[in-house]
Amino acid sequence: MAAEHPEAAKQLSVVAENVGAHLPELSRDTEEYVLAEIPELRGDATLIKIMRATITEHSAALLHVFENGIPLERIEGPAAALEYARRLAQRDIPLSTLIRAHRFGHWRFLQWCLDELNRQDAGEALSTATTRRMLQVAFGYNDRVTEHVIVVYQQERDHWLLSQTAARAARVRDILTEKNVDLNWAEPALGYRLRQNHLGLVAWLPTLTGGGEGLALLDRITNEIARKLGCPARPLFVPRDAALSWGWLPLGSHSDVSWKQLSDVVERSDPSMHVCVGSVGYGIEGFRSTHRQAVRTQELAAAADPAPQFTDFSTVAPIALMATNIDDMRAWVWGILGPLAVDDENSARLRETAQIFLDTGCSYTATASAQILHKNTVQYRIRKAEEIMGHPVQKGRADLEVALRAVEYLGSTLLRTRPA
């Protein structure tokens, strides 16, 4: 790289002095430019006022660096810029928006400086050298200050979320446990309307992840499901720990939910994600009941081997209500299925055929059609299952259906291994 022009620093100082004489106009123009480019920063008078002060302080500080050759390591972020970062964090405005505001503001500032340099008519060599020095110093300043601002934003965001989450979790616990709740107090406190239909949700990850990534994944899947259902407002999201969250999806006046759509959303997400939901409930009692169902379903899913990615309460309600003690349930299933409760491929085929046979009203033809098998094969499998269990499939049919459904869902958790 060529040596710096001996007059570049002096020329940049002249540019800074002349631009500084128009600092109010520069600040106003930059503010209008940033707001035009980033619409989400408009509308909040307090934020705009702080942004205006940020632009003025940034511009004055960088012009001071240009004019006096101040080393960048002595520069800290302007107070207004740090406060602006804190306010955006508290208002849930993404960090990416803050960074964009810095970039657009920086670019507008440089346009003013480059236009002033062009008016100086300093000659091609000196103008080129001055421009190079201007950009080097400006980008070094912006990089240093932006890194500082990002740290302040993240610290404030963590602090804000922690305090907000703790307060919201306490309010949710009150609503779940107290019989008499003042809805006119509870709804504003939660930021969530209780007088509507709700769908309770529990989302979890099998292992903890560092850096808050787990909670970010849980929050994201909750919001993705809410969008898929067309929820009229934001869901209520309550982290329980770094790998488990509770959620309530606001359905408004609607009560129909497509479990297939929900399953698709979950299965397209992170493969380690698991989600369980209750049934739709209305009002504060529905808020409680759909949550209890989601929690019961999650307890069941966590015991399954392998654990399913998505489960809705309606699919496993009888099993979930029974499965307060897995050891007792396992003993009950063994008593119903006998030697058919063995964890091997042949027993699994026979259990599947028996379950479909019962689901189709004990129709060999319908079972054969569902499994794409010959009717004789179905008859053979049913006879074989009956021989292994020691009784006809229609004897104790209700218990047998529940036992087969439990094994279908919980898998090897309820089965025994075949002796060697």
Short mmCIF file of C-alpha atoms in Angstrom, two decimals:
data_model
loop_
_atom_site.label_atom_id
_atom_site.label_comp_id
_atom_site.label_asym_id
_atom_site.label_seq_id
_atom_site.Cartn_x
_atom_site.Cartn_y
_atom_site.Cartn_z
CA MET A 1 0.00 0.00 0.00
CA ALA A 2 1.30 3.45 -0.91
CA ALA A 3 2.46 5.82 1.84
CA GLU A 4 -0.13 8.29 3.07
CA HIS A 5 -0.16 11.73 1.47
CA PRO A 6 1.48 14.19 3.88
CA GLU A 7 -1.43 16.61 3.58
CA ALA A 8 -4.28 14.05 3.92
CA ALA A 9 -4.71 14.47 7.68
CA LYS A 10 -4.78 18.28 7.36
CA GLN A 11 -7.26 18.12 4.48
CA LEU A 12 -9.53 15.78 6.47
CA SER A 13 -9.38 18.23 9.38
CA VAL A 14 -10.62 21.00 7.11
CA VAL A 15 -13.46 18.79 5.89
CA ALA A 16 -14.46 17.97 9.46
CA GLU A 17 -14.43 21.62 10.52
CA ASN A 18 -16.65 22.67 7.61
CA VAL A 19 -19.11 19.78 8.06
CA GLY A 20 -19.21 20.46 11.79
CA ALA A 21 -20.46 23.97 11.10
CA HIS A 22 -23.62 22.31 9.72
CA LEU A 23 -24.01 19.68 12.42
CA PRO A 24 -27.74 20.36 13.12
CA GLU A 25 -28.59 20.02 9.41
CA LEU A 26 -26.43 16.88 9.13
CA SER A 27 -28.15 15.31 12.13
CA ARG A 28 -31.64 16.13 10.89
CA ASP A 29 -30.88 14.83 7.38
CA THR A 30 -29.37 11.59 8.74
CA GLU A 31 -32.35 11.04 11.04
CA GLU A 32 -34.80 11.42 8.15
CA TYR A 33 -32.72 9.08 6.00
CA VAL A 34 -32.55 6.34 8.64
CA LEU A 35 -36.29 6.53 9.38
CA ALA A 36 -37.08 6.37 5.68
CA GLU A 37 -34.94 3.26 5.25
CA ILE A 38 -36.07 1.47 8.46
CA PRO A 39 -39.85 1.98 8.96
CA GLU A 40 -39.94 -0.11 12.17
CA LEU A 41 -38.05 2.67 13.97
CA ARG A 42 -40.82 5.19 13.33
CA GLY A 43 -43.75 6.03 15.56
CA ASP A 44 -42.18 6.06 19.03
CA ALA A 45 -41.46 9.69 19.94
CA THR A 46 -39.16 8.76 22.81
CA LEU A 47 -37.06 6.42 20.67
CA ILE A 48 -36.83 8.99 17.88
CA LYS A 49 -35.65 11.62 20.35
CA ILE A 50 -32.90 9.33 21.64
CA MET A 51 -31.96 8.35 18.08
CA ARG A 52 -31.62 12.03 17.19
CA ALA A 53 -29.26 12.56 20.13
CA THR A 54 -27.35 9.42 19.11
CA ILE A 55 -26.84 10.69 15.57
CA THR A 56 -25.68 14.09 16.81
CA GLU A 57 -23.24 12.59 19.32
CA HIS A 58 -21.88 10.07 16.81
CA SER A 59 -21.39 12.75 14.16
CA ALA A 60 -19.76 15.19 16.58
CA ALA A 61 -17.45 12.51 17.97
CA LEU A 62 -16.28 11.29 14.57
CA LEU A 63 -15.80 14.84 13.26
CA HIS A 64 -13.70 15.49 16.37
CA VAL A 65 -11.59 12.43 15.53
CA PHE A 66 -11.19 13.65 11.91
CA GLU A 67 -10.28 17.16 12.96
CA ASN A 68 -7.81 16.34 15.73
CA GLY A 69 -6.42 12.93 14.77
CA ILE A 70 -7.55 11.30 18.05
CA PRO A 71 -6.51 7.62 18.32
CA LEU A 72 -9.53 5.31 18.06
CA GLU A 73 -8.56 3.31 21.13
CA ARG A 74 -9.48 6.36 23.22
CA ILE A 75 -13.02 6.43 21.84
CA GLU A 76 -15.98 4.93 23.69
CA GLY A 77 -19.57 4.72 22.54
CA PRO A 78 -21.54 7.96 23.02
CA ALA A 79 -23.92 7.85 26.00
CA ALA A 80 -26.99 8.39 23.80
CA ALA A 81 -25.99 5.47 21.55
CA LEU A 82 -25.75 3.12 24.53
CA GLU A 83 -29.11 4.27 25.89
CA TYR A 84 -30.66 3.84 22.43
CA ALA A 85 -29.39 0.23 22.37
CA ARG A 86 -30.93 -0.39 25.81
CA ARG A 87 -34.30 1.03 24.78
CA LEU A 88 -34.45 -1.07 21.60
CA ALA A 89 -33.63 -4.18 23.63
CA GLN A 90 -36.43 -3.42 26.07
CA ARG A 91 -38.93 -2.95 23.24
CA ASP A 92 -38.07 -6.30 21.65
CA ILE A 93 -36.69 -4.61 18.52
CA PRO A 94 -34.16 -7.01 16.93
CA LEU A 95 -30.44 -6.39 17.20
CA SER A 96 -30.25 -6.57 13.39
CA THR A 97 -32.42 -3.43 13.22
CA LEU A 98 -30.05 -1.57 15.53
CA ILE A 99 -27.06 -2.59 13.38
CA ARG A 100 -28.86 -1.48 10.21
CA ALA A 101 -29.56 1.91 11.81
CA HIS A 102 -25.83 2.31 12.51
CA ARG A 103 -24.94 1.37 8.94
CA PHE A 104 -27.41 3.70 7.28
CA GLY A 105 -26.51 6.55 9.62
CA HIS A 106 -22.81 5.97 9.00
CA TRP A 107 -23.31 6.01 5.25
CA ARG A 108 -25.29 9.27 5.34
CA PHE A 109 -22.59 10.90 7.48
CA LEU A 110 -19.92 9.84 4.99
CA GLN A 111 -21.93 11.28 2.11
CA TRP A 112 -21.83 14.68 3.78
CA CYS A 113 -18.08 14.42 4.31
CA LEU A 114 -17.38 13.23 0.76
CA ASP A 115 -19.51 16.02 -0.69
CA GLU A 116 -17.55 18.56 1.38
CA LEU A 117 -14.23 17.06 0.25
CA ASN A 118 -15.38 17.34 -3.36
CA ARG A 119 -16.15 21.05 -2.82
CA GLN A 120 -12.57 21.61 -1.56
CA ASP A 121 -11.21 20.83 -5.05
CA ALA A 122 -7.95 19.63 -3.50
CA GLY A 123 -6.64 17.81 -6.56
CA GLU A 124 -6.96 14.16 -7.49
CA ALA A 125 -4.02 12.78 -5.51
CA LEU A 126 -4.85 14.63 -2.29
CA SER A 127 -8.60 13.93 -2.61
CA THR A 128 -7.94 10.22 -3.09
CA ALA A 129 -5.59 10.09 -0.10
CA THR A 130 -8.00 12.07 2.08
CA THR A 131 -10.88 9.79 1.09
CA ARG A 132 -8.82 6.73 1.97
CA ARG A 133 -7.93 8.19 5.37
CA MET A 134 -11.53 9.24 5.98
CA LEU A 135 -12.89 5.77 5.24
CA GLN A 136 -10.20 4.01 7.25
CA VAL A 137 -10.82 6.13 10.35
CA ALA A 138 -14.61 6.17 9.94
CA PHE A 139 -14.95 2.42 9.55
CA GLY A 140 -12.52 1.82 12.42
CA TYR A 141 -14.62 4.12 14.61
CA ASN A 142 -17.89 2.50 13.54
CA ASP A 143 -16.55 -1.01 14.12
CA ARG A 144 -15.30 -0.12 17.60
CA VAL A 145 -18.46 1.68 18.68
CA THR A 146 -20.82 -0.89 17.14
CA GLU A 147 -19.13 -3.72 19.05
CA HIS A 148 -19.61 -1.77 22.27
CA VAL A 149 -23.24 -1.06 21.44
CA ILE A 150 -23.91 -4.75 20.67
CA VAL A 151 -22.55 -5.78 24.07
CA VAL A 152 -24.79 -3.21 25.81
CA TYR A 153 -27.83 -4.36 23.79
CA GLN A 154 -27.28 -8.02 24.61
CA GLN A 155 -26.69 -7.37 28.30
CA GLU A 156 -29.85 -5.28 28.54
CA ARG A 157 -31.83 -7.82 26.53
CA ASP A 158 -30.76 -10.66 28.83
CA HIS A 159 -31.56 -8.61 31.93
CA TRP A 160 -34.92 -7.49 30.54
CA LEU A 161 -35.96 -10.97 29.46
CA LEU A 162 -34.92 -12.44 32.79
CA SER A 163 -36.97 -9.95 34.78
CA GLN A 164 -39.93 -10.15 32.40
CA THR A 165 -39.84 -13.95 32.34
CA ALA A 166 -39.68 -14.21 36.12
CA ALA A 167 -42.61 -11.86 36.54
CA ARG A 168 -44.68 -13.58 33.85
CA ALA A 169 -43.94 -17.05 35.26
CA ALA A 170 -45.07 -15.93 38.71
CA ARG A 171 -48.34 -14.60 37.29
CA VAL A 172 -48.93 -17.79 35.34
CA ARG A 173 -48.38 -19.89 38.47
CA ASP A 174 -50.95 -17.75 40.30
CA ILE A 175 -53.52 -18.28 37.54
CA LEU A 176 -52.89 -22.03 37.41
CA THR A 177 -53.25 -22.51 41.16
CA GLU A 178 -55.67 -19.86 42.41
CA LYS A 179 -59.42 -20.43 42.13
CA ASN A 180 -60.49 -16.81 42.09
CA VAL A 181 -58.56 -14.68 39.63
CA ASP A 182 -59.41 -11.12 38.64
CA LEU A 183 -59.30 -11.27 34.85
CA ASN A 184 -59.15 -7.49 34.62
CA TRP A 185 -55.83 -7.72 36.50
CA ALA A 186 -54.52 -10.95 35.04
CA GLU A 187 -54.84 -10.12 31.34
CA PRO A 188 -52.83 -6.85 31.39
CA ALA A 189 -50.28 -8.46 33.72
CA LEU A 190 -49.71 -11.33 31.28
CA GLY A 191 -50.11 -9.34 28.08
CA TYR A 192 -52.40 -12.17 27.01
CA ARG A 193 -56.21 -12.38 26.75
CA LEU A 194 -57.77 -15.13 28.86
CA ARG A 195 -61.35 -14.71 27.58
CA GLN A 196 -60.83 -16.71 24.39
CA ASN A 197 -59.96 -20.23 23.19
CA HIS A 198 -56.47 -21.49 24.05
CA LEU A 199 -54.24 -24.37 23.05
CA GLY A 200 -51.74 -25.37 25.71
CA LEU A 201 -48.27 -26.37 24.52
CA VAL A 202 -45.14 -27.85 26.08
CA ALA A 203 -41.92 -27.78 24.05
CA TRP A 204 -38.61 -29.27 25.13
CA LEU A 205 -35.16 -30.36 24.01
CA PRO A 206 -33.58 -33.60 25.24
CA THR A 207 -30.31 -31.92 26.18
CA LEU A 208 -29.29 -28.46 27.31
CA THR A 209 -27.66 -26.11 24.81
CA GLY A 210 -25.37 -23.26 25.69
CA GLY A 211 -25.67 -19.52 25.14
CA GLY A 212 -29.44 -19.34 25.37
CA GLU A 213 -29.82 -21.21 22.07
CA GLY A 214 -32.25 -23.71 23.60
CA LEU A 215 -34.73 -21.07 24.70
CA ALA A 216 -34.41 -19.33 21.34
CA LEU A 217 -35.36 -22.59 19.59
CA LEU A 218 -38.31 -23.15 21.92
CA ASP A 219 -39.54 -19.59 21.45
CA ARG A 220 -39.18 -19.90 17.68
CA ILE A 221 -41.19 -23.12 17.40
CA THR A 222 -43.95 -21.69 19.60
CA ASN A 223 -44.25 -18.65 17.35
CA GLU A 224 -44.06 -20.72 14.16
CA ILE A 225 -46.96 -22.89 15.34
CA ALA A 226 -48.94 -19.77 16.26
CA ARG A 227 -48.39 -18.35 12.77
CA LYS A 228 -49.39 -21.64 11.15
CA LEU A 229 -52.65 -21.64 13.12
CA GLY A 230 -53.31 -18.02 12.19
CA CYS A 231 -53.42 -16.92 15.83
CA PRO A 232 -54.74 -13.34 16.12
CA ALA A 233 -52.13 -12.35 18.74
CA ARG A 234 -48.73 -13.40 20.06
CA PRO A 235 -48.61 -16.65 22.05
CA LEU A 236 -47.83 -16.63 25.75
CA PHE A 237 -44.34 -18.13 26.16
CA VAL A 238 -43.03 -19.10 29.60
CA PRO A 239 -39.58 -20.75 29.87
CA ARG A 240 -39.34 -23.32 32.65
CA ASP A 241 -35.60 -23.87 32.29
CA ALA A 242 -33.00 -23.75 29.51
CA ALA A 243 -34.55 -26.74 27.69
CA LEU A 244 -38.28 -26.72 28.57
CA SER A 245 -41.05 -24.18 27.97
CA TRP A 246 -44.79 -23.80 28.44
CA GLY A 247 -46.91 -21.97 25.92
CA TRP A 248 -50.48 -20.92 25.25
CA LEU A 249 -51.64 -20.27 21.69
CA PRO A 250 -54.43 -17.67 21.41
CA LEU A 251 -57.13 -18.98 19.06
CA GLY A 252 -59.70 -16.23 19.59
CA SER A 253 -63.16 -17.55 18.77
CA HIS A 254 -61.88 -20.50 16.72
CA SER A 255 -61.71 -24.00 18.17
CA ASP A 256 -60.76 -26.16 15.16
CA VAL A 257 -57.09 -27.15 14.98
CA SER A 258 -55.34 -29.22 12.32
CA TRP A 259 -53.05 -31.62 14.18
CA LYS A 260 -51.48 -32.53 10.85
CA GLN A 261 -50.42 -28.93 10.27
CA LEU A 262 -48.93 -28.73 13.75
CA SER A 263 -47.10 -32.01 13.28
CA ASP A 264 -45.66 -30.79 9.97
CA VAL A 265 -44.34 -27.58 11.57
CA VAL A 266 -42.60 -29.51 14.36
CA GLU A 267 -41.17 -32.19 12.09
CA ARG A 268 -39.70 -29.54 9.78
CA SER A 269 -37.99 -27.82 12.72
CA ASP A 270 -34.84 -28.81 14.60
CA PRO A 271 -34.84 -32.65 14.76
CA SER A 272 -34.16 -32.55 18.51
CA MET A 273 -37.34 -30.54 19.16
CA HIS A 274 -40.32 -32.16 20.88
CA VAL A 275 -43.78 -30.60 21.24
CA CYS A 276 -46.93 -31.76 23.03
CA VAL A 277 -50.27 -29.97 23.05
CA GLY A 278 -53.52 -30.28 25.00
CA SER A 279 -57.05 -29.89 23.70
CA VAL A 280 -58.61 -26.52 22.93
CA GLY A 281 -60.15 -24.88 26.02
CA TYR A 282 -62.03 -21.63 26.62
CA GLY A 283 -61.53 -18.97 29.26
CA ILE A 284 -59.52 -19.29 32.42
CA GLU A 285 -60.65 -22.87 33.08
CA GLY A 286 -59.70 -23.78 29.52
CA PHE A 287 -56.35 -22.04 30.06
CA ARG A 288 -55.75 -24.38 32.99
CA SER A 289 -57.14 -27.59 31.51
CA THR A 290 -55.35 -27.40 28.16
CA HIS A 291 -52.10 -26.78 30.05
CA ARG A 292 -52.64 -29.77 32.36
CA GLN A 293 -53.31 -31.96 29.32
CA ALA A 294 -50.17 -30.72 27.53
CA VAL A 295 -48.06 -31.38 30.63
CA ARG A 296 -49.53 -34.88 31.09
CA THR A 297 -48.89 -35.63 27.40
CA GLN A 298 -45.32 -34.37 27.70
CA GLU A 299 -44.68 -36.63 30.69
CA LEU A 300 -45.92 -39.55 28.63
CA ALA A 301 -43.89 -38.58 25.56
CA ALA A 302 -40.72 -38.17 27.62
CA ALA A 303 -41.16 -41.76 28.83
CA ALA A 304 -41.61 -43.14 25.30
CA ASP A 305 -38.77 -44.91 23.51
CA PRO A 306 -38.23 -43.40 21.05
CA ALA A 307 -39.82 -40.10 22.07
CA PRO A 308 -42.11 -38.73 19.31
CA GLN A 309 -41.50 -35.23 17.98
CA PHE A 310 -45.15 -34.20 18.21
CA THR A 311 -48.08 -35.52 20.25
CA ASP A 312 -51.55 -34.10 20.81
CA PHE A 313 -53.50 -35.04 23.91
CA SER A 314 -56.55 -36.30 22.02
CA THR A 315 -54.48 -39.08 20.43
CA VAL A 316 -53.17 -40.48 23.71
CA ALA A 317 -55.72 -39.26 26.27
CA PRO A 318 -56.58 -42.67 27.80
CA ILE A 319 -52.92 -43.63 28.05
CA ALA A 320 -51.86 -40.25 29.41
CA LEU A 321 -54.55 -40.37 32.09
CA MET A 322 -53.54 -43.91 33.07
CA ALA A 323 -49.79 -43.47 32.97
CA THR A 324 -49.21 -41.96 36.40
CA ASN A 325 -46.84 -44.84 37.12
CA ILE A 326 -44.97 -46.41 34.20
CA ASP A 327 -43.91 -49.48 36.20
CA ASP A 328 -47.53 -50.25 37.10
CA MET A 329 -48.63 -49.63 33.53
CA ARG A 330 -45.91 -51.94 32.20
CA ALA A 331 -47.08 -54.73 34.52
CA TRP A 332 -50.68 -54.17 33.41
CA VAL A 333 -49.72 -54.32 29.71
CA TRP A 334 -47.78 -57.55 30.27
CA GLY A 335 -50.82 -59.01 31.99
CA ILE A 336 -53.04 -58.15 28.99
CA LEU A 337 -50.64 -59.06 26.17
CA GLY A 338 -48.71 -61.86 27.81
CA PRO A 339 -45.81 -63.10 25.65
CA LEU A 340 -46.98 -60.76 22.87
CA ALA A 341 -45.42 -57.91 24.90
CA VAL A 342 -41.95 -58.81 23.62
CA ASP A 343 -39.72 -56.26 21.92
CA ASP A 344 -39.00 -58.00 18.61
CA GLU A 345 -39.99 -57.60 14.98
CA ASN A 346 -42.38 -60.57 14.78
CA SER A 347 -44.36 -59.52 17.87
CA ALA A 348 -44.52 -55.93 16.56
CA ARG A 349 -46.09 -57.18 13.29
CA LEU A 350 -48.67 -59.24 15.16
CA ARG A 351 -49.53 -56.35 17.52
CA GLU A 352 -49.96 -53.96 14.59
CA THR A 353 -52.29 -56.33 12.75
CA ALA A 354 -54.30 -57.01 15.93
CA GLN A 355 -54.69 -53.28 16.58
CA ILE A 356 -55.90 -52.53 13.06
CA PHE A 357 -58.20 -55.56 13.24
CA LEU A 358 -59.86 -54.15 16.37
CA ASP A 359 -59.96 -50.61 14.90
CA THR A 360 -61.82 -51.87 11.81
CA GLY A 361 -64.49 -53.69 13.82
CA CYS A 362 -62.72 -57.08 13.58
CA SER A 363 -62.94 -57.09 9.77
CA TYR A 364 -60.36 -59.30 8.06
CA THR A 365 -61.06 -57.64 4.71
CA ALA A 366 -60.64 -54.08 6.01
CA THR A 367 -57.47 -55.03 7.90
CA ALA A 368 -56.00 -56.65 4.79
CA SER A 369 -56.78 -53.51 2.78
CA ALA A 370 -55.24 -51.22 5.39
CA GLN A 371 -52.04 -53.26 5.59
CA ILE A 372 -51.92 -54.16 1.88
CA LEU A 373 -51.91 -57.85 2.78
CA HIS A 374 -53.80 -60.92 1.61
CA LYS A 375 -56.81 -61.73 3.77
CA ASN A 376 -55.32 -65.16 4.59
CA THR A 377 -52.19 -63.49 5.95
CA VAL A 378 -54.31 -61.35 8.28
CA GLN A 379 -56.22 -64.43 9.46
CA TYR A 380 -52.93 -66.23 10.13
CA ARG A 381 -51.54 -63.29 12.13
CA ILE A 382 -54.66 -62.94 14.25
CA ARG A 383 -54.63 -66.69 15.04
CA LYS A 384 -50.95 -66.48 15.90
CA ALA A 385 -51.50 -63.47 18.19
CA GLU A 386 -54.35 -65.29 19.93
CA GLU A 387 -52.15 -68.36 20.43
CA ILE A 388 -49.36 -66.27 21.97
CA MET A 389 -51.71 -64.32 24.27
CA GLY A 390 -53.72 -67.42 25.15
CA HIS A 391 -57.14 -65.88 24.43
CA PRO A 392 -59.18 -64.49 21.49
CA VAL A 393 -58.56 -60.83 20.57
CA GLN A 394 -62.22 -60.05 21.20
CA LYS A 395 -62.03 -61.25 24.80
CA GLY A 396 -61.41 -58.20 27.00
CA ARG A 397 -61.43 -56.14 23.83
CA ALA A 398 -61.46 -52.72 25.55
CA ASP A 399 -58.39 -53.53 27.66
CA LEU A 400 -56.59 -55.06 24.70
CA GLU A 401 -57.19 -51.93 22.57
CA VAL A 402 -55.74 -49.68 25.27
CA ALA A 403 -52.76 -51.99 25.84
CA LEU A 404 -51.94 -52.10 22.13
CA ARG A 405 -52.31 -48.32 21.86
CA ALA A 406 -50.02 -47.83 24.83
CA VAL A 407 -47.33 -50.05 23.30
CA GLU A 408 -47.71 -48.30 19.95
CA TYR A 409 -46.98 -44.97 21.63
CA LEU A 410 -44.52 -45.85 24.39
CA GLY A 411 -42.66 -48.51 22.45
CA SER A 412 -39.93 -50.49 24.17
CA THR A 413 -40.58 -48.60 27.42
CA LEU A 414 -43.45 -51.04 28.05
CA LEU A 415 -41.99 -54.15 26.40
CA ARG A 416 -39.67 -56.88 27.59
CA THR A 417 -36.76 -58.38 25.76
CA ARG A 418 -36.98 -61.93 24.48
CA PRO A 419 -34.91 -64.32 26.61
CA ALA A 420 -31.69 -65.47 24.99
#
